[in-house]
Tab-separated table of C-alpha atoms in Angstrom:
chain	number	residue	atom	x	y	z
H	687	MET	CA	83.788	84.001	79.066
H	688	GLY	CA	86.526	86.474	80.105
H	689	CYS	CA	89.421	85.668	82.418
H	690	PRO	CA	88.667	86.768	85.827
H	691	GLN	CA	91.473	87.792	87.922
H	692	SER	CA	91.356	87.101	91.584
H	693	TRP	CA	93.944	88.935	93.767
H	694	GLY	CA	95.403	88.265	97.139
H	695	TRP	CA	94.963	84.452	96.964
H	696	GLU	CA	98.573	83.178	97.491
H	697	LYS	CA	97.691	81.167	100.562
H	698	LEU	CA	94.576	79.739	98.822
H	699	SER	CA	96.222	78.888	95.369
H	700	ASN	CA	96.414	75.167	96.089
H	701	ALA	CA	92.857	75.053	97.280
H	702	LEU	CA	91.330	76.763	94.153
H	703	PRO	CA	89.355	74.027	92.610
H	704	PRO	CA	90.384	73.235	88.886
H	705	GLU	CA	86.776	71.893	88.396
H	706	VAL	CA	85.635	75.598	88.201
H	707	SER	CA	87.584	76.037	84.935
H	708	ARG	CA	86.408	72.650	83.609
H	709	GLU	CA	82.734	72.903	84.583
H	710	TYR	CA	82.100	76.553	83.644
H	711	ASN	CA	84.974	77.114	81.089
H	712	ILE	CA	86.357	79.961	83.142
H	713	PRO	CA	90.080	80.469	82.808
H	714	ILE	CA	91.469	81.852	86.117
H	715	LYS	CA	94.382	84.222	86.428
H	716	LEU	CA	95.674	84.649	89.807
H	717	GLU	CA	97.856	87.720	90.835
H	718	PHE	CA	99.692	87.400	94.181
H	719	ASP	CA	101.153	90.256	96.411
H	720	HIS	CA	100.757	91.338	99.929
H	721	SER	CA	97.209	92.419	100.455
H	722	GLY	CA	97.715	96.080	101.260
H	723	LEU	CA	99.770	96.525	98.226
H	724	LEU	CA	97.286	94.794	95.936
H	725	GLN	CA	94.460	96.994	97.465
H	726	LYS	CA	96.518	99.998	96.551
H	727	ARG	CA	97.148	98.868	93.010
H	728	LEU	CA	93.366	98.381	92.520
H	729	LEU	CA	92.633	101.905	93.961
H	730	SER	CA	95.128	103.254	91.564
H	731	GLY	CA	93.348	101.837	88.668
H	732	GLU	CA	94.635	98.310	87.856
H	733	HIS	CA	91.907	95.808	86.920
H	734	SER	CA	90.477	92.817	88.616
H	735	ASP	CA	87.150	90.952	88.930
H	736	ILE	CA	87.672	89.657	92.503
H	737	PHE	CA	89.791	90.811	95.403
H	738	ALA	CA	90.361	88.087	98.036
H	739	SER	CA	92.428	88.901	101.140
H	740	VAL	CA	93.684	87.168	104.373
H	741	ASP	CA	91.845	90.009	106.307
H	742	MET	CA	88.614	91.959	106.041
H	743	GLU	CA	90.140	95.455	106.358
H	744	ASN	CA	91.742	95.584	102.762
H	745	PRO	CA	88.631	94.415	100.958
H	746	THR	CA	86.645	96.865	103.054
H	747	ALA	CA	88.825	99.635	102.071
H	748	LEU	CA	87.936	99.161	98.454
H	749	MET	CA	84.246	98.973	99.294
H	750	LYS	CA	84.345	102.175	101.208
H	751	ALA	CA	86.178	103.823	98.266
H	752	ASN	CA	83.159	102.853	96.061
H	753	ARG	CA	85.324	100.636	93.985
H	754	SER	CA	83.688	97.291	94.952
H	755	SER	CA	80.728	95.374	96.342
H	756	PRO	CA	80.001	94.596	100.098
H	757	VAL	CA	82.787	92.310	101.669
H	758	VAL	CA	82.021	88.673	102.358
H	759	ASN	CA	83.783	86.661	105.104
H	760	PHE	CA	84.168	83.643	102.834
H	761	ILE	CA	86.493	81.510	104.779
H	762	ARG	CA	88.402	81.558	108.194
H	763	ASN	CA	91.851	80.483	109.136
H	764	LYS	CA	93.552	80.391	112.513
H	765	MET	CA	96.986	80.790	114.025
H	766	CYS	CA	98.928	78.046	115.497
H	767	ALA	CA	102.560	77.122	116.457
H	768	ILE	CA	104.732	74.776	114.361
H	769	VAL	CA	107.356	73.143	116.662
H	770	LYS	CA	110.495	71.256	116.025
H	771	PRO	CA	110.280	67.472	116.899
H	772	SER	CA	112.437	67.393	120.119
H	773	LEU	CA	110.411	70.013	122.045
H	774	LYS	CA	107.585	68.860	124.327
H	775	VAL	CA	105.195	71.704	123.768
H	776	THR	CA	101.512	71.709	124.578
H	777	PRO	CA	98.810	74.391	124.355
H	778	ASN	CA	99.159	74.941	128.105
H	779	ASN	CA	102.959	75.358	128.150
H	780	LEU	CA	103.431	77.076	124.775
H	781	LEU	CA	103.912	80.546	126.146
H	782	ASP	CA	106.550	79.386	128.526
H	783	TRP	CA	108.415	77.782	125.615
H	784	MET	CA	108.040	80.952	123.457
H	785	LEU	CA	109.407	83.152	126.310
H	786	ASN	CA	112.364	80.802	127.083
H	787	PRO	CA	115.488	82.668	126.260
H	788	GLU	CA	117.064	79.519	124.590
H	789	ILE	CA	114.176	79.087	122.232
H	790	ARG	CA	114.271	80.869	118.869
H	791	LEU	CA	110.987	82.121	117.636
H	792	GLY	CA	109.862	82.761	113.897
H	793	THR	CA	107.087	84.843	112.486
H	794	SER	CA	106.144	86.404	109.316
H	795	THR	CA	106.996	89.966	108.791
H	796	PRO	CA	104.540	92.526	110.353
H	797	ASN	CA	103.180	95.253	108.231
H	798	GLU	CA	104.306	93.404	105.163
H	799	ASP	CA	102.540	90.015	105.617
H	800	THR	CA	99.323	89.660	107.433
H	801	SER	CA	100.417	86.507	109.164
H	802	GLY	CA	103.181	88.739	110.898
H	803	ASP	CA	100.434	91.105	111.903
H	804	TYR	CA	98.357	88.225	113.578
H	805	ALA	CA	101.552	87.023	115.379
H	806	GLN	CA	101.799	90.556	116.940
H	807	GLU	CA	98.212	90.164	118.105
H	808	ILE	CA	99.299	86.914	119.870
H	809	PHE	CA	102.123	88.945	121.425
H	810	HIS	CA	99.670	91.500	122.760
H	811	LYS	CA	97.311	88.731	124.195
H	812	ALA	CA	100.494	87.165	125.837
H	813	GLU	CA	101.115	90.540	127.557
H	814	LYS	CA	97.668	90.185	129.224
H	815	VAL	CA	98.650	86.716	130.473
H	816	GLN	CA	102.158	87.627	131.751
H	817	ALA	CA	103.470	91.271	131.939
H	818	GLY	CA	106.450	92.030	129.827
H	819	SER	CA	105.626	89.278	127.233
H	820	PHE	CA	104.980	91.510	124.482
H	821	ASN	CA	108.487	93.308	124.503
H	822	GLU	CA	110.279	90.051	124.999
H	823	LEU	CA	108.484	88.204	122.224
H	824	ASN	CA	108.702	91.139	119.855
H	825	ARG	CA	112.365	91.591	120.661
H	826	LYS	CA	113.196	87.825	119.995
H	827	ALA	CA	110.953	87.097	117.001
H	828	LEU	CA	112.913	86.524	113.758
H	829	ARG	CA	110.870	87.728	110.900
H	830	LEU	CA	111.748	85.235	108.137
H	831	ILE	CA	108.867	85.208	105.790
H	832	GLY	CA	106.736	87.757	103.811
H	833	GLY	CA	109.074	90.651	103.850
H	834	ARG	CA	110.951	92.419	101.116
H	835	ASN	CA	114.235	91.602	102.815
H	836	SER	CA	113.298	88.026	103.948
H	837	PRO	CA	115.933	85.206	103.378
H	838	VAL	CA	115.799	83.428	100.114
H	839	VAL	CA	114.266	80.061	100.358
H	840	PRO	CA	115.409	77.417	97.661
H	841	LYS	CA	112.732	76.887	95.048
H	842	GLY	CA	110.424	74.017	95.895
H	843	LYS	CA	111.199	74.141	99.570
H	844	ASN	CA	108.443	74.645	102.275
H	845	GLU	CA	109.431	77.965	104.097
H	846	ILE	CA	108.606	76.899	107.608
H	847	ALA	CA	109.956	73.497	107.287
H	848	TYR	CA	113.197	74.930	105.697
H	849	PHE	CA	113.748	77.305	108.618
H	850	ILE	CA	113.077	74.727	111.321
H	851	THR	CA	114.350	71.433	110.028
H	852	GLU	CA	116.985	72.412	107.562
H	853	THR	CA	118.664	75.671	108.459
H	854	GLN	CA	117.464	75.237	112.094
H	855	GLN	CA	117.256	79.010	112.517
H	856	VAL	CA	114.056	78.730	114.625
H	857	ASP	CA	112.503	76.250	116.979
H	858	ILE	CA	109.053	77.462	117.039
H	859	PHE	CA	107.112	79.350	114.150
H	860	LEU	CA	103.760	81.072	114.445
H	861	SER	CA	101.710	80.792	111.274
H	862	TYR	CA	98.286	79.845	109.798
H	863	ARG	CA	96.911	76.446	110.464
H	864	THR	CA	96.726	75.929	106.670
H	865	ASP	CA	100.481	76.753	106.439
H	866	ALA	CA	101.361	74.478	109.315
H	867	ARG	CA	99.555	71.589	107.453
H	868	LEU	CA	101.721	72.084	104.362
H	869	ALA	CA	104.826	72.368	106.502
H	870	VAL	CA	104.166	69.271	108.187
H	871	LEU	CA	103.540	67.499	104.773
H	872	ALA	CA	107.037	68.634	103.878
H	873	ALA	CA	108.639	67.505	107.137
H	874	SER	CA	106.464	64.965	109.083
H	875	SER	CA	108.430	65.137	112.287
H	876	MET	CA	107.395	68.537	113.188
H	877	GLN	CA	104.522	69.303	115.421
H	878	ILE	CA	101.384	71.360	115.129
H	879	VAL	CA	100.415	73.028	118.562
H	880	GLU	CA	97.154	74.819	118.795
H	881	LEU	CA	97.130	78.123	120.683
H	882	PRO	CA	95.558	78.205	124.070
H	883	GLU	CA	92.193	80.049	124.323
H	884	ASN	CA	93.807	83.159	125.960
H	885	LEU	CA	96.351	83.385	123.011
H	886	ALA	CA	94.117	82.316	120.190
H	887	VAL	CA	93.842	84.450	116.980
H	888	LYS	CA	91.371	83.708	114.176
H	889	ALA	CA	91.736	85.173	110.768
H	890	ASN	CA	88.693	86.119	108.753
H	891	TYR	CA	89.337	86.215	105.010
H	892	GLY	CA	87.433	88.704	103.057
H	893	MET	CA	86.349	88.778	99.396
H	894	THR	CA	84.750	91.515	97.363
H	895	LEU	CA	83.685	91.856	93.687
H	896	MET	CA	85.061	94.752	91.817
H	897	LYS	CA	82.431	97.397	90.410
H	898	ASP	CA	83.407	96.373	86.736
H	899	ALA	CA	83.475	92.703	87.427
H	900	ARG	CA	82.679	90.513	84.492
H	901	SER	CA	79.936	87.882	84.703
H	902	SER	CA	82.571	85.102	84.691
H	903	GLY	CA	84.041	86.705	87.866
H	904	VAL	CA	80.638	86.799	89.496
H	905	MET	CA	80.244	83.127	88.678
H	906	LEU	CA	83.632	82.249	90.176
H	907	ALA	CA	82.716	84.188	93.342
H	908	MET	CA	79.423	82.315	93.614
H	909	TYR	CA	81.160	78.977	93.361
H	910	ILE	CA	83.623	79.967	95.969
H	911	LEU	CA	80.654	80.802	98.291
H	912	SER	CA	78.739	77.522	97.337
H	913	GLN	CA	78.547	74.388	99.550
H	914	ASN	CA	81.010	72.637	97.059
H	915	GLY	CA	83.495	75.376	96.962
H	916	GLN	CA	83.285	75.809	100.764
H	917	LYS	CA	83.793	71.926	101.339
H	918	ILE	CA	86.890	71.956	99.169
H	919	LEU	CA	88.496	74.807	101.116
H	920	THR	CA	87.674	73.096	104.411
H	921	LYS	CA	89.791	70.167	103.154
H	922	TYR	CA	92.898	72.305	103.267
H	923	GLY	CA	92.303	73.204	106.711
H	924	PHE	CA	90.085	76.291	106.584
H	925	ASP	CA	87.088	76.808	108.757
H	926	SER	CA	83.934	77.677	106.747
H	927	PRO	CA	81.485	80.197	108.276
H	928	LEU	CA	79.094	79.258	105.625
H	929	ILE	CA	78.712	75.528	106.231
H	930	LEU	CA	76.198	74.868	108.949
H	931	ASP	CA	77.346	71.370	109.768
H	932	ASN	CA	81.170	72.301	109.692
């Protein structure tokens, strides 16, 4: 079989099951970049069999341009807060801590990293809870990850753990639950705090098959959507919309 190239999977790369390659003899080539940039590269003529993204909008843009199949919401993530050990943060008091002028807040870079866009959505929700919150949170947030001018993190270091526990640039970082899980594995003293219902933001991940996808790419996509593929992804902290008993 050919070598399917699946794009936009950087956050999923650790969860991609190696047994797909072994069982079906499919070598998998991954290409990482920001989803919007990858979408534009594909529209300009670059080849891929599968495009998988941390949002639904970028795959939908390819479908609307008649370059790919209908988009499937193949997995879900959600935003949470990763907190330094000394803070007594709960879902109920999280917004108060985030607005505290002495607390340094970190996010990914909006418009360049989708996690940063979701953080902006949290800020908009905070505005509905307490007037003035959006401007204050937007003003104080340090965009440390996912941008072209983001600080360099030493190779092998977890980015969030590095900024909270090593450089101590931030006290609270807003990111995906899957990223939070990896950060706590790197620095177990940190806390994961779920967002309260009035701030909660869920991320639906979209996948689409390109019009000229090879049969091996179709097989890989079907495996990702299968019960086995979905169960593997849930082990890494994702929520599956396709597993009824999840």
